[in-house]
Amino acid sequence: MATARERVRQELTREILEAGRRQLATVGPVELSLRAVAREVGLASSAVYRYFASRDELLTALIVEAYDELGDAVERAEAAVPRADHGARWAAVCTAARAWGLAHPHEFALVYGTPVPGYVAPRSTVPAATRLPRLLVALLRDAVAAGRPAPVTPAGVPAGAYGDLLEIMGPDVPADRAVLGMEGWTWLVGRVGFELHGHLVGVVDPARADAAYAWEAAAMGTALGLT
Amino acid sequence: MATARERVRQELTREILEAGRRQLATVGPVELSLRAVAREVGLASSAVYRYFASRDELLTALIVEAYDELGDAVERAEAAVPRADHGARWAAVCTAARAWGLAHPHEFALVYGTPVPGYVAPRSTVPAATRLPRLLVALLRDAVAAGRPAPVTPAGVPAGAYGDLLEIMGPDVPADRAVLGMEGWTWLVGRVGFELHGHLVGVVDPARADAAYAWEAAAMGTALGLT
DNA sequence: TGTACATCAGTGAACGCGCGTTCACTGATGTAC
DNA sequence: TGTACATCAGTGAACGCGCGTTCACTGATGTAC
């Protein structure tokens, strides 16, 4: 049974985080300031220190939230697709990740953009950060188990360089396909970042950006051996 | 014939830019300050305004320089490879781009990272920015012309969404391969960013990062129809 | 149930920092005759 | 070649800003007897 104080404390912690998120709707992670957050909540800036030991700690909490929200979005989308349709599952992941990124550009930058200067992410962000890649691992494992034909790959994959990845994948996924899966993740994040940061201006017609992305994702899915 | 004043002016402009680059060796684009640059050069901060109208203009000059240096590195590496070996040319581009990124992480962030808050890149950065993608365009065109077998792609590529890209590619490159080429660029930049920003910690063994990258690039090259 | 004390939340002032940019100025370089 | 004036480079002080963080404090909430 939580004491009144404890309940209020939890509530205010939430309010501070929400104010941080609201800040991120208009301003990037670098400009996110503890003082502005305090102002939003209606607290003295010094009061925030009762809840977060420093700006970095607040950032960490926001990073975890962002990763989790992205993870939620992607997992939800992927779970809605028939298990056997691996191409569609991949497409769902891609679509959801991009939609989340477009809807939350600063949160996307917070987790997948250039790191905030001076900030070092603590280990505590790892579980949330790995939700998306872990989902892709599961997807790839299913595709291999279901006998999706292997894509052509170069010889000599340096399996030793990917120790942990291969362990997570399990013994049934060949090294080359595991690494390809990681390339899919890389492409996905890179592609959303490209669109968000204006590198596709003049390349992809904004009016047909959805269709373009969908095709690209599908092509990538084929390359990864998911179709 | 340049007057003495003009020559000194050019020299100092160079010195300021070099000081900016030196700043970027230790500090990210966001933290790059006009005052610190002035200090480096041994000028009053106000004097820099005789050379650059604002911090943004200085940033623009540095961005163009960074794109050009990356472009130089990549073009030089690619030019050294026999024209007919498209896979090796792609590998050279990939290797050079990554090497440049690892050697100049902050310059990489300057051009391919999260945009600096408040800064908007003027059109004048476009020619330098497009050197890398244009090189890939040429490479892909050569590969198609040489009859490299087309990779399997999904049906229904929304060619209309990529108007400018297809025009640049020319009529001999099928739309699907052109778009795949762009995916290669996306992957390349995303992959270097991932490595730079720590997203591959615990995935790729740092001691074998080069070999890992080389294989991944080769796999990507295969997927793009360059081998 | 009531009292005495300890814990905690929140305040507001202050510290020290570095930034981009402006401005009136001095002195040197260039130009026109 | 020499002079008179215009142009330009560089200075240093100042403006105004917002930041993260600390600290001594007040008052409210919780706890032990």
Short mmCIF file of C-alpha atoms (C1' of nucleotides) in Angstrom, two decimals:
data_model
loop_
_atom_site.label_atom_id
_atom_site.label_comp_id
_atom_site.label_asym_id
_atom_site.label_seq_id
_atom_site.Cartn_x
_atom_site.Cartn_y
_atom_site.Cartn_z
CA MET A 1 0.00 0.00 0.00
CA ALA A 2 1.57 3.18 -1.22
CA THR A 3 1.57 6.14 1.11
CA ALA A 4 0.04 9.36 -0.14
CA ARG A 5 3.48 10.83 -0.55
CA GLU A 6 4.58 7.93 -2.67
CA ARG A 7 1.57 8.18 -4.90
CA VAL A 8 2.06 11.88 -5.44
CA ARG A 9 5.70 11.22 -6.14
CA GLN A 10 4.87 8.72 -8.86
CA GLU A 11 2.34 11.06 -10.35
CA LEU A 12 4.78 13.94 -10.49
CA THR A 13 7.47 11.74 -11.96
CA ARG A 14 5.03 10.88 -14.71
CA GLU A 15 4.09 14.50 -15.19
CA ILE A 16 7.71 15.48 -15.55
CA LEU A 17 8.29 12.78 -18.13
CA GLU A 18 5.18 13.81 -20.00
CA ALA A 19 6.35 17.40 -20.00
CA GLY A 20 9.64 16.16 -21.39
CA ARG A 21 7.82 14.32 -24.14
CA ARG A 22 5.82 17.42 -24.89
CA GLN A 23 9.04 19.38 -25.14
CA LEU A 24 10.32 16.80 -27.59
CA ALA A 25 7.33 17.47 -29.77
CA THR A 26 8.72 20.88 -30.59
CA VAL A 27 12.40 20.71 -29.84
CA GLY A 28 15.23 18.25 -30.37
CA PRO A 29 17.01 16.26 -27.66
CA VAL A 30 19.95 18.65 -27.58
CA GLU A 31 17.77 21.63 -26.83
CA LEU A 32 15.63 19.82 -24.32
CA SER A 33 16.18 21.69 -21.10
CA LEU A 34 15.41 20.74 -17.58
CA ARG A 35 14.31 24.27 -16.85
CA ALA A 36 11.78 24.26 -19.66
CA VAL A 37 10.42 20.95 -18.44
CA ALA A 38 10.10 22.35 -14.93
CA ARG A 39 8.27 25.37 -16.30
CA GLU A 40 5.84 23.09 -18.13
CA VAL A 41 5.05 21.17 -14.99
CA GLY A 42 4.82 24.35 -12.93
CA LEU A 43 7.72 23.53 -10.67
CA ALA A 44 10.82 25.43 -9.70
CA SER A 45 13.71 24.08 -11.77
CA SER A 46 15.40 22.97 -8.57
CA ALA A 47 12.41 20.83 -7.65
CA VAL A 48 13.00 18.54 -10.61
CA TYR A 49 16.13 17.38 -8.84
CA ARG A 50 13.95 15.66 -6.28
CA TYR A 51 12.87 13.33 -9.10
CA PHE A 52 15.84 13.11 -11.42
CA ALA A 53 19.39 13.49 -10.23
CA SER A 54 20.44 15.33 -13.37
CA ARG A 55 19.44 16.24 -16.88
CA ASP A 56 21.17 13.09 -18.08
CA GLU A 57 18.99 10.94 -15.89
CA LEU A 58 15.90 12.63 -17.28
CA LEU A 59 17.21 12.03 -20.79
CA THR A 60 17.78 8.38 -20.00
CA ALA A 61 14.20 8.00 -18.83
CA LEU A 62 12.95 9.67 -21.99
CA ILE A 63 15.14 7.46 -24.14
CA VAL A 64 13.78 4.33 -22.51
CA GLU A 65 10.24 5.63 -22.99
CA ALA A 66 10.90 6.35 -26.65
CA TYR A 67 12.42 2.95 -27.30
CA ASP A 68 9.50 1.35 -25.55
CA GLU A 69 6.96 3.28 -27.51
CA LEU A 70 8.65 2.37 -30.75
CA GLY A 71 8.86 -1.21 -29.54
CA ASP A 72 5.17 -1.23 -28.66
CA ALA A 73 4.16 0.18 -32.02
CA VAL A 74 6.25 -2.26 -33.96
CA GLU A 75 5.30 -5.30 -31.92
CA ARG A 76 1.63 -4.47 -32.09
CA ALA A 77 1.73 -4.07 -35.86
CA GLU A 78 3.70 -7.23 -36.35
CA ALA A 79 1.51 -9.29 -34.08
CA ALA A 80 -1.54 -8.48 -36.19
CA VAL A 81 -0.15 -10.32 -39.21
CA PRO A 82 -0.59 -14.06 -39.83
CA ARG A 83 2.49 -15.81 -38.48
CA ALA A 84 3.26 -17.66 -41.69
CA ASP A 85 3.41 -14.57 -43.87
CA HIS A 86 6.94 -13.49 -43.08
CA GLY A 87 7.08 -10.92 -45.84
CA ALA A 88 3.98 -9.24 -44.49
CA ARG A 89 5.34 -9.36 -40.97
CA TRP A 90 8.49 -7.61 -42.15
CA ALA A 91 6.40 -5.08 -44.03
CA ALA A 92 4.36 -4.42 -40.91
CA VAL A 93 7.49 -3.80 -38.87
CA CYS A 94 8.84 -1.43 -41.50
CA THR A 95 5.60 0.48 -41.86
CA ALA A 96 5.10 0.83 -38.13
CA ALA A 97 8.65 1.94 -37.47
CA ARG A 98 8.47 4.60 -40.15
CA ALA A 99 5.06 5.78 -39.01
CA TRP A 100 6.35 6.14 -35.49
CA GLY A 101 9.40 8.01 -36.69
CA LEU A 102 7.37 10.41 -38.79
CA ALA A 103 5.00 11.01 -35.90
CA HIS A 104 7.81 11.48 -33.38
CA PRO A 105 10.83 12.82 -35.23
CA HIS A 106 12.58 14.14 -32.14
CA GLU A 107 12.04 10.96 -30.22
CA PHE A 108 13.41 9.07 -33.18
CA ALA A 109 16.43 11.36 -33.14
CA LEU A 110 16.72 10.77 -29.42
CA VAL A 111 17.18 7.04 -29.87
CA TYR A 112 18.57 6.61 -33.37
CA GLY A 113 20.07 10.01 -34.13
CA THR A 114 23.43 11.47 -33.34
CA PRO A 115 24.03 11.00 -29.62
CA VAL A 116 23.44 14.04 -27.45
CA PRO A 117 26.85 15.62 -26.74
CA GLY A 118 28.19 14.70 -23.36
CA TYR A 119 25.51 12.12 -22.73
CA VAL A 120 26.42 8.49 -22.38
CA ALA A 121 23.63 5.96 -22.42
CA PRO A 122 23.70 3.68 -19.36
CA ARG A 123 23.16 -0.05 -19.64
CA SER A 124 19.63 0.40 -18.42
CA THR A 125 18.53 1.49 -21.89
CA VAL A 126 19.53 -1.81 -23.47
CA PRO A 127 16.37 -3.88 -22.91
CA ALA A 128 14.17 -1.22 -24.44
CA ALA A 129 16.66 -0.49 -27.20
CA THR A 130 16.80 -4.11 -28.32
CA ARG A 131 13.08 -4.67 -28.70
CA LEU A 132 13.04 -3.85 -32.39
CA PRO A 133 16.09 -5.93 -33.29
CA ARG A 134 14.84 -8.79 -31.16
CA LEU A 135 11.58 -8.74 -33.01
CA LEU A 136 13.49 -9.02 -36.26
CA VAL A 137 15.46 -11.92 -34.85
CA ALA A 138 12.26 -13.78 -34.07
CA LEU A 139 10.91 -13.03 -37.51
CA LEU A 140 13.99 -14.26 -39.26
CA ARG A 141 14.09 -17.39 -37.16
CA ASP A 142 10.51 -18.16 -38.12
CA ALA A 143 11.24 -17.58 -41.78
CA VAL A 144 14.19 -19.93 -41.73
CA ALA A 145 12.22 -22.54 -39.79
CA ALA A 146 9.43 -22.31 -42.32
CA GLY A 147 11.85 -23.04 -45.10
CA ARG A 148 11.92 -19.71 -46.88
CA PRO A 149 14.54 -20.03 -49.59
CA ALA A 150 17.95 -18.64 -48.66
CA PRO A 151 19.10 -15.59 -50.55
CA VAL A 152 22.36 -15.73 -52.45
CA THR A 153 25.18 -14.36 -50.33
CA PRO A 154 28.93 -14.03 -50.70
CA ALA A 155 31.09 -16.80 -49.32
CA GLY A 156 33.10 -16.43 -46.16
CA VAL A 157 30.78 -14.73 -43.76
CA PRO A 158 33.00 -13.91 -40.75
CA ALA A 159 30.71 -15.64 -38.29
CA GLY A 160 33.14 -15.08 -35.44
CA ALA A 161 32.60 -11.36 -35.66
CA TYR A 162 28.93 -11.73 -34.77
CA GLY A 163 29.21 -13.96 -31.73
CA ASP A 164 26.34 -12.63 -29.65
CA LEU A 165 24.05 -12.17 -32.60
CA LEU A 166 24.40 -15.75 -33.71
CA GLU A 167 23.86 -16.99 -30.20
CA ILE A 168 20.64 -15.03 -29.94
CA MET A 169 19.53 -16.31 -33.32
CA GLY A 170 20.08 -19.88 -32.30
CA PRO A 171 21.75 -22.71 -34.18
CA ASP A 172 19.05 -23.07 -36.79
CA VAL A 173 19.68 -19.75 -38.46
CA PRO A 174 22.70 -19.77 -40.78
CA ALA A 175 25.20 -17.02 -40.08
CA ASP A 176 24.75 -15.30 -43.40
CA ARG A 177 21.03 -14.96 -42.94
CA ALA A 178 21.45 -13.72 -39.40
CA VAL A 179 23.78 -11.00 -40.56
CA LEU A 180 21.44 -10.14 -43.39
CA GLY A 181 18.74 -9.67 -40.81
CA MET A 182 20.92 -7.13 -39.06
CA GLU A 183 21.40 -5.36 -42.36
CA GLY A 184 17.65 -5.12 -42.61
CA TRP A 185 17.50 -3.38 -39.27
CA THR A 186 20.28 -1.05 -40.35
CA TRP A 187 18.53 -0.25 -43.58
CA LEU A 188 15.23 0.33 -41.83
CA VAL A 189 16.61 2.83 -39.35
CA GLY A 190 18.81 4.46 -41.96
CA ARG A 191 15.92 4.84 -44.34
CA VAL A 192 13.62 6.46 -41.78
CA GLY A 193 16.43 8.76 -40.73
CA PHE A 194 17.09 9.70 -44.36
CA GLU A 195 13.50 10.65 -44.89
CA LEU A 196 13.33 12.53 -41.61
CA HIS A 197 16.50 14.47 -42.22
CA GLY A 198 15.73 15.57 -45.72
CA HIS A 199 18.17 13.39 -47.61
CA LEU A 200 15.44 12.10 -49.87
CA VAL A 201 14.25 15.52 -50.95
CA GLY A 202 14.40 15.52 -54.71
CA VAL A 203 14.67 11.76 -54.80
CA VAL A 204 11.37 10.47 -53.51
CA ASP A 205 8.20 12.34 -54.35
CA PRO A 206 6.62 13.28 -51.01
CA ALA A 207 3.15 12.67 -52.38
CA ARG A 208 4.00 9.04 -53.03
CA ALA A 209 6.38 8.51 -50.18
CA ASP A 210 4.27 5.77 -48.61
CA ALA A 211 4.14 3.65 -51.72
CA ALA A 212 7.82 4.21 -52.39
CA TYR A 213 8.71 3.13 -48.90
CA ALA A 214 6.48 0.10 -49.06
CA TRP A 215 8.12 -1.10 -52.24
CA GLU A 216 11.59 -0.50 -50.90
CA ALA A 217 10.78 -2.39 -47.75
CA ALA A 218 9.41 -5.25 -49.80
CA ALA A 219 12.52 -5.31 -51.94
CA MET A 220 14.61 -5.39 -48.81
CA GLY A 221 12.47 -8.19 -47.45
CA THR A 222 13.15 -10.19 -50.58
CA ALA A 223 16.86 -9.57 -50.25
CA LEU A 224 16.72 -10.78 -46.66
CA GLY A 225 14.98 -14.00 -47.60
CA LEU A 226 11.71 -13.18 -45.93
CA THR A 227 9.55 -13.77 -48.99
CA MET B 1 45.80 39.80 -59.87
CA ALA B 2 44.70 39.67 -56.30
CA THR B 3 45.47 42.60 -54.10
CA ALA B 4 47.34 41.96 -50.88
CA ARG B 5 44.20 42.52 -48.93
CA GLU B 6 42.34 39.96 -50.99
CA ARG B 7 45.05 37.39 -50.55
CA VAL B 8 45.10 37.85 -46.80
CA ARG B 9 41.35 37.63 -46.80
CA GLN B 10 41.40 34.29 -48.57
CA GLU B 11 44.07 33.00 -46.26
CA LEU B 12 42.15 33.97 -43.17
CA THR B 13 38.95 32.50 -44.54
CA ARG B 14 40.86 29.24 -44.93
CA GLU B 15 42.32 29.52 -41.46
CA ILE B 16 38.88 30.01 -39.97
CA LEU B 17 37.55 26.99 -41.78
CA GLU B 18 40.51 24.93 -40.71
CA ALA B 19 39.98 26.02 -37.12
CA GLY B 20 36.37 24.95 -37.52
CA ARG B 21 37.47 21.56 -38.76
CA ARG B 22 39.88 21.28 -35.86
CA GLN B 23 37.01 22.06 -33.51
CA LEU B 24 35.01 19.30 -35.14
CA ALA B 25 37.78 16.89 -34.29
CA THR B 26 36.88 17.18 -30.64
CA VAL B 27 33.34 18.45 -30.54
CA GLY B 28 30.10 17.82 -32.40
CA PRO B 29 28.37 20.19 -34.79
CA VAL B 30 25.90 21.35 -32.17
CA GLU B 31 28.63 22.43 -29.79
CA LEU B 32 30.74 24.04 -32.47
CA SER B 33 30.92 27.66 -31.45
CA LEU B 34 31.96 30.65 -33.43
CA ARG B 35 33.72 32.04 -30.39
CA ALA B 36 35.84 28.94 -29.96
CA VAL B 37 36.77 29.05 -33.63
CA ALA B 38 37.77 32.71 -33.27
CA ARG B 39 39.89 31.83 -30.26
CA GLU B 40 41.64 29.12 -32.24
CA VAL B 41 42.50 31.50 -35.02
CA GLY B 42 43.52 34.21 -32.57
CA LEU B 43 40.83 36.65 -33.57
CA ALA B 44 38.23 38.53 -31.63
CA SER B 45 34.92 36.74 -32.00
CA SER B 46 33.49 39.80 -33.69
CA ALA B 47 36.18 39.65 -36.37
CA VAL B 48 34.85 36.37 -37.69
CA TYR B 49 31.81 38.29 -38.88
CA ARG B 50 34.01 39.96 -41.48
CA TYR B 51 34.30 36.50 -43.07
CA PHE B 52 31.07 34.73 -42.30
CA ALA B 53 27.82 36.53 -41.80
CA SER B 54 26.69 34.17 -39.08
CA ARG B 55 27.38 30.89 -37.40
CA ASP B 56 25.00 29.25 -39.86
CA GLU B 57 27.05 30.44 -42.79
CA LEU B 58 30.17 29.02 -41.20
CA LEU B 59 28.36 25.75 -40.65
CA THR B 60 27.30 25.69 -44.28
CA ALA B 61 30.88 26.12 -45.42
CA LEU B 62 31.97 23.30 -43.13
CA ILE B 63 29.20 21.07 -44.38
CA VAL B 64 30.21 21.62 -47.97
CA GLU B 65 33.82 20.90 -47.07
CA ALA B 66 32.83 17.70 -45.30
CA TYR B 67 30.70 16.48 -48.19
CA ASP B 68 33.53 17.27 -50.55
CA GLU B 69 36.09 15.46 -48.49
CA LEU B 70 33.86 12.43 -48.29
CA GLY B 71 33.23 12.72 -52.01
CA ASP B 72 36.95 12.94 -52.73
CA ALA B 73 37.74 9.93 -50.59
CA VAL B 74 35.05 7.81 -52.13
CA GLU B 75 35.73 8.84 -55.71
CA ARG B 76 39.44 8.29 -55.33
CA ALA B 77 38.93 4.80 -53.92
CA GLU B 78 36.42 3.88 -56.56
CA ALA B 79 38.51 5.19 -59.42
CA ALA B 80 41.35 2.87 -58.46
CA VAL B 81 39.31 -0.23 -59.22
CA PRO B 82 39.04 -1.83 -62.70
CA ARG B 83 35.91 -0.46 -64.34
CA ALA B 84 34.47 -3.85 -65.15
CA ASP B 85 34.56 -5.15 -61.59
CA HIS B 86 31.38 -3.56 -60.33
CA GLY B 87 31.32 -5.53 -57.12
CA ALA B 88 34.81 -4.33 -56.27
CA ARG B 89 33.89 -0.78 -57.14
CA TRP B 90 30.94 -0.95 -54.76
CA ALA B 91 33.17 -2.47 -52.11
CA ALA B 92 35.67 0.34 -52.57
CA VAL B 93 32.96 2.94 -52.13
CA CYS B 94 31.70 1.25 -48.99
CA THR B 95 35.14 0.85 -47.47
CA ALA B 96 36.16 4.41 -48.22
CA ALA B 97 32.95 5.90 -46.88
CA ARG B 98 33.23 3.98 -43.64
CA ALA B 99 36.90 4.79 -43.25
CA TRP B 100 36.16 8.46 -43.70
CA GLY B 101 33.31 8.28 -41.20
CA LEU B 102 35.42 6.54 -38.59
CA ALA B 103 38.21 9.06 -39.10
CA HIS B 104 35.86 12.04 -38.99
CA PRO B 105 32.90 11.11 -36.82
CA HIS B 106 31.78 14.67 -36.18
CA GLU B 107 32.02 15.64 -39.81
CA PHE B 108 30.01 12.56 -40.62
CA ALA B 109 27.44 13.66 -38.07
CA LEU B 110 27.52 17.12 -39.60
CA VAL B 111 26.40 15.83 -42.98
CA TYR B 112 24.53 12.62 -42.26
CA GLY B 113 23.53 12.99 -38.64
CA THR B 114 20.59 14.66 -37.00
CA PRO B 115 20.39 18.18 -38.38
CA VAL B 116 21.73 20.92 -36.15
CA PRO B 117 18.75 22.55 -34.40
CA GLY B 118 17.72 25.78 -36.02
CA TYR B 119 20.00 25.30 -38.99
CA VAL B 120 18.56 24.87 -42.45
CA ALA B 121 20.87 23.75 -45.22
CA PRO B 122 20.79 26.12 -48.20
CA ARG B 123 20.69 24.82 -51.75
CA SER B 124 24.37 25.53 -52.10
CA THR B 125 25.17 22.31 -50.27
CA VAL B 126 23.45 20.15 -52.86
CA PRO B 127 26.26 19.65 -55.38
CA ALA B 128 28.67 18.47 -52.71
CA ALA B 129 26.00 16.43 -50.96
CA THR B 130 25.12 14.48 -54.08
CA ARG B 131 28.61 13.36 -55.00
CA LEU B 132 28.32 10.05 -53.22
CA PRO B 133 24.88 9.15 -54.56
CA ARG B 134 25.90 10.28 -58.04
CA LEU B 135 28.87 7.99 -57.92
CA LEU B 136 26.56 5.13 -57.06
CA VAL B 137 24.32 6.09 -59.95
CA ALA B 138 27.24 5.83 -62.35
CA LEU B 139 28.26 2.54 -60.88
CA LEU B 140 24.81 1.06 -61.19
CA ARG B 141 24.47 2.30 -64.74
CA ASP B 142 27.72 0.61 -65.66
CA ALA B 143 26.66 -2.62 -64.02
CA VAL B 144 23.39 -2.67 -65.91
CA ALA B 145 25.12 -1.77 -69.17
CA ALA B 146 27.59 -4.61 -68.63
CA GLY B 147 24.73 -7.04 -68.27
CA ARG B 148 25.00 -7.90 -64.62
CA PRO B 149 22.02 -10.12 -63.87
CA ALA B 150 19.05 -8.33 -62.34
CA PRO B 151 18.18 -9.20 -58.77
CA VAL B 152 14.74 -10.49 -57.98
CA THR B 153 12.48 -7.67 -56.88
CA PRO B 154 8.81 -7.33 -55.98
CA ALA B 155 6.41 -6.33 -58.73
CA GLY B 156 4.90 -2.91 -58.98
CA VAL B 157 7.77 -0.56 -58.27
CA PRO B 158 6.10 2.86 -58.04
CA ALA B 159 8.36 4.40 -60.63
CA GLY B 160 6.45 7.68 -60.57
CA ALA B 161 7.57 8.30 -57.03
CA TYR B 162 11.20 8.46 -58.08
CA GLY B 163 10.94 10.84 -61.02
CA ASP B 164 14.22 12.68 -60.66
CA LEU B 165 16.16 9.61 -59.71
CA LEU B 166 15.09 7.71 -62.79
CA GLU B 167 15.87 10.67 -64.99
CA ILE B 168 19.37 10.87 -63.59
CA MET B 169 19.82 7.16 -64.04
CA GLY B 170 18.83 7.32 -67.66
CA PRO B 171 16.47 5.12 -69.62
CA ASP B 172 18.73 2.06 -69.62
CA VAL B 173 18.46 1.40 -65.90
CA PRO B 174 15.21 -0.31 -64.94
CA ALA B 175 13.30 1.45 -62.19
CA ASP B 176 13.61 -1.36 -59.71
CA ARG B 177 17.38 -1.46 -59.97
CA ALA B 178 17.60 2.30 -59.68
CA VAL B 179 15.62 2.25 -56.48
CA LEU B 180 17.69 -0.63 -55.19
CA GLY B 181 20.74 1.52 -55.77
CA MET B 182 19.27 4.17 -53.56
CA GLU B 183 18.66 1.54 -50.92
CA GLY B 184 22.34 0.73 -51.08
CA TRP B 185 23.19 4.33 -50.36
CA THR B 186 20.71 4.33 -47.49
CA TRP B 187 22.15 1.17 -46.07
CA LEU B 188 25.69 2.44 -46.40
CA VAL B 189 25.06 5.65 -44.52
CA GLY B 190 22.87 3.92 -41.96
CA ARG B 191 25.46 1.27 -41.33
CA VAL B 192 28.29 3.74 -40.77
CA GLY B 193 26.04 5.78 -38.50
CA PHE B 194 25.11 2.66 -36.53
CA GLU B 195 28.71 1.81 -35.94
CA LEU B 196 29.61 5.38 -35.04
CA HIS B 197 26.75 5.79 -32.62
CA GLY B 198 27.24 2.59 -30.73
CA HIS B 199 24.25 0.65 -32.00
CA LEU B 200 26.43 -2.27 -32.96
CA VAL B 201 28.03 -2.65 -29.55
CA GLY B 202 27.41 -6.22 -28.52
CA VAL B 203 26.51 -7.21 -32.06
CA VAL B 204 29.69 -6.82 -34.06
CA ASP B 205 32.99 -7.70 -32.44
CA PRO B 206 35.09 -4.52 -32.66
CA ALA B 207 38.23 -6.56 -33.30
CA ARG B 208 36.70 -7.95 -36.49
CA ALA B 209 34.66 -4.97 -37.46
CA ASP B 210 36.45 -4.49 -40.76
CA ALA B 211 35.84 -8.02 -41.97
CA ALA B 212 32.27 -7.91 -40.79
CA TYR B 213 31.64 -4.70 -42.65
CA ALA B 214 33.32 -5.97 -45.78
CA TRP B 215 31.12 -9.03 -45.86
CA GLU B 216 27.99 -7.04 -45.21
CA ALA B 217 28.87 -4.64 -47.97
CA ALA B 218 29.48 -7.52 -50.32
CA ALA B 219 26.14 -9.06 -49.39
CA MET B 220 24.47 -5.75 -50.06
CA GLY B 221 26.28 -5.51 -53.38
CA THR B 222 24.89 -8.87 -54.35
CA ALA B 223 21.41 -7.80 -53.38
CA LEU B 224 21.79 -4.70 -55.53
CA GLY B 225 22.85 -6.67 -58.57
CA LEU B 226 26.40 -5.42 -58.65
CA THR B 227 28.02 -8.84 -58.66
"C1'" DT C 1 -5.60 9.26 19.94
"C1'" DG C 2 -1.95 12.59 20.69
"C1'" DT C 3 2.59 14.30 20.73
"C1'" DA C 4 7.60 14.87 19.24
"C1'" DC C 5 10.61 14.23 15.94
"C1'" DA C 6 12.42 12.88 11.36
"C1'" DT C 7 11.87 12.83 6.62
"C1'" DC C 8 10.82 14.72 2.49
"C1'" DA C 9 9.00 18.16 -1.32
"C1'" DG C 10 9.25 22.42 -3.08
"C1'" DT C 11 11.02 27.39 -3.18
"C1'" DG C 12 13.67 31.17 -4.81
"C1'" DA C 13 17.92 33.20 -5.05
"C1'" DA C 14 22.35 32.67 -6.57
"C1'" DC C 15 26.66 30.93 -9.08
"C1'" DG C 16 29.20 30.55 -13.01
"C1'" DC C 17 29.16 29.58 -17.59
"C1'" DG C 18 29.42 30.37 -22.66
"C1'" DC C 19 27.00 31.65 -26.35
"C1'" DG C 20 25.69 34.74 -30.96
"C1'" DT C 21 25.56 39.14 -32.33
"C1'" DT C 22 26.02 44.35 -32.42
"C1'" DC C 23 28.44 48.58 -32.33
"C1'" DA C 24 31.42 52.53 -32.20
"C1'" DC C 25 36.18 52.80 -32.64
"C1'" DT C 26 41.13 52.72 -34.57
"C1'" DG C 27 44.45 51.95 -37.83
"C1'" DA C 28 45.93 49.99 -41.97
"C1'" DT C 29 45.34 49.17 -47.04
"C1'" DG C 30 43.63 50.55 -51.52
"C1'" DT C 31 42.16 54.04 -55.12
"C1'" DA C 32 41.64 58.34 -57.85
"C1'" DC C 33 43.61 62.34 -59.26
"C1'" DT D 1 55.44 60.07 -56.98
"C1'" DG D 2 52.44 62.25 -53.62
"C1'" DT D 3 48.27 63.48 -51.47
"C1'" DA D 4 43.26 63.04 -49.93
"C1'" DC D 5 39.81 60.23 -49.28
"C1'" DA D 6 37.25 55.85 -49.09
"C1'" DT D 7 37.18 51.20 -47.91
"C1'" DC D 8 37.98 47.56 -45.15
"C1'" DA D 9 39.88 44.47 -41.06
"C1'" DG D 10 40.11 43.89 -36.51
"C1'" DT D 11 39.20 45.30 -31.50
"C1'" DG D 12 37.03 45.11 -27.12
"C1'" DA D 13 33.19 46.09 -24.58
"C1'" DA D 14 28.55 45.24 -24.09
"C1'" DC D 15 23.73 43.17 -24.54
"C1'" DG D 16 20.69 39.73 -23.52
"C1'" DC D 17 19.97 35.09 -23.23
"C1'" DG D 18 19.23 30.52 -21.07
"C1'" DC D 19 21.31 26.90 -19.15
"C1'" DG D 20 22.53 23.06 -15.15
"C1'" DT D 21 23.22 22.82 -10.60
"C1'" DT D 22 23.62 24.08 -5.54
"C1'" DC D 23 21.96 25.61 -1.20
"C1'" DA D 24 19.73 27.23 2.91
"C1'" DC D 25 15.07 27.66 3.89
"C1'" DT D 26 9.97 26.59 4.98
"C1'" DG D 27 6.18 23.85 5.55
"C1'" DA D 28 3.86 19.65 4.96
"C1'" DT D 29 3.67 14.53 5.50
"C1'" DG D 30 5.00 10.34 7.79
"C1'" DT D 31 6.55 7.52 11.93
"C1'" DA D 32 7.43 5.88 16.72
"C1'" DC D 33 6.00 5.85 21.16
#
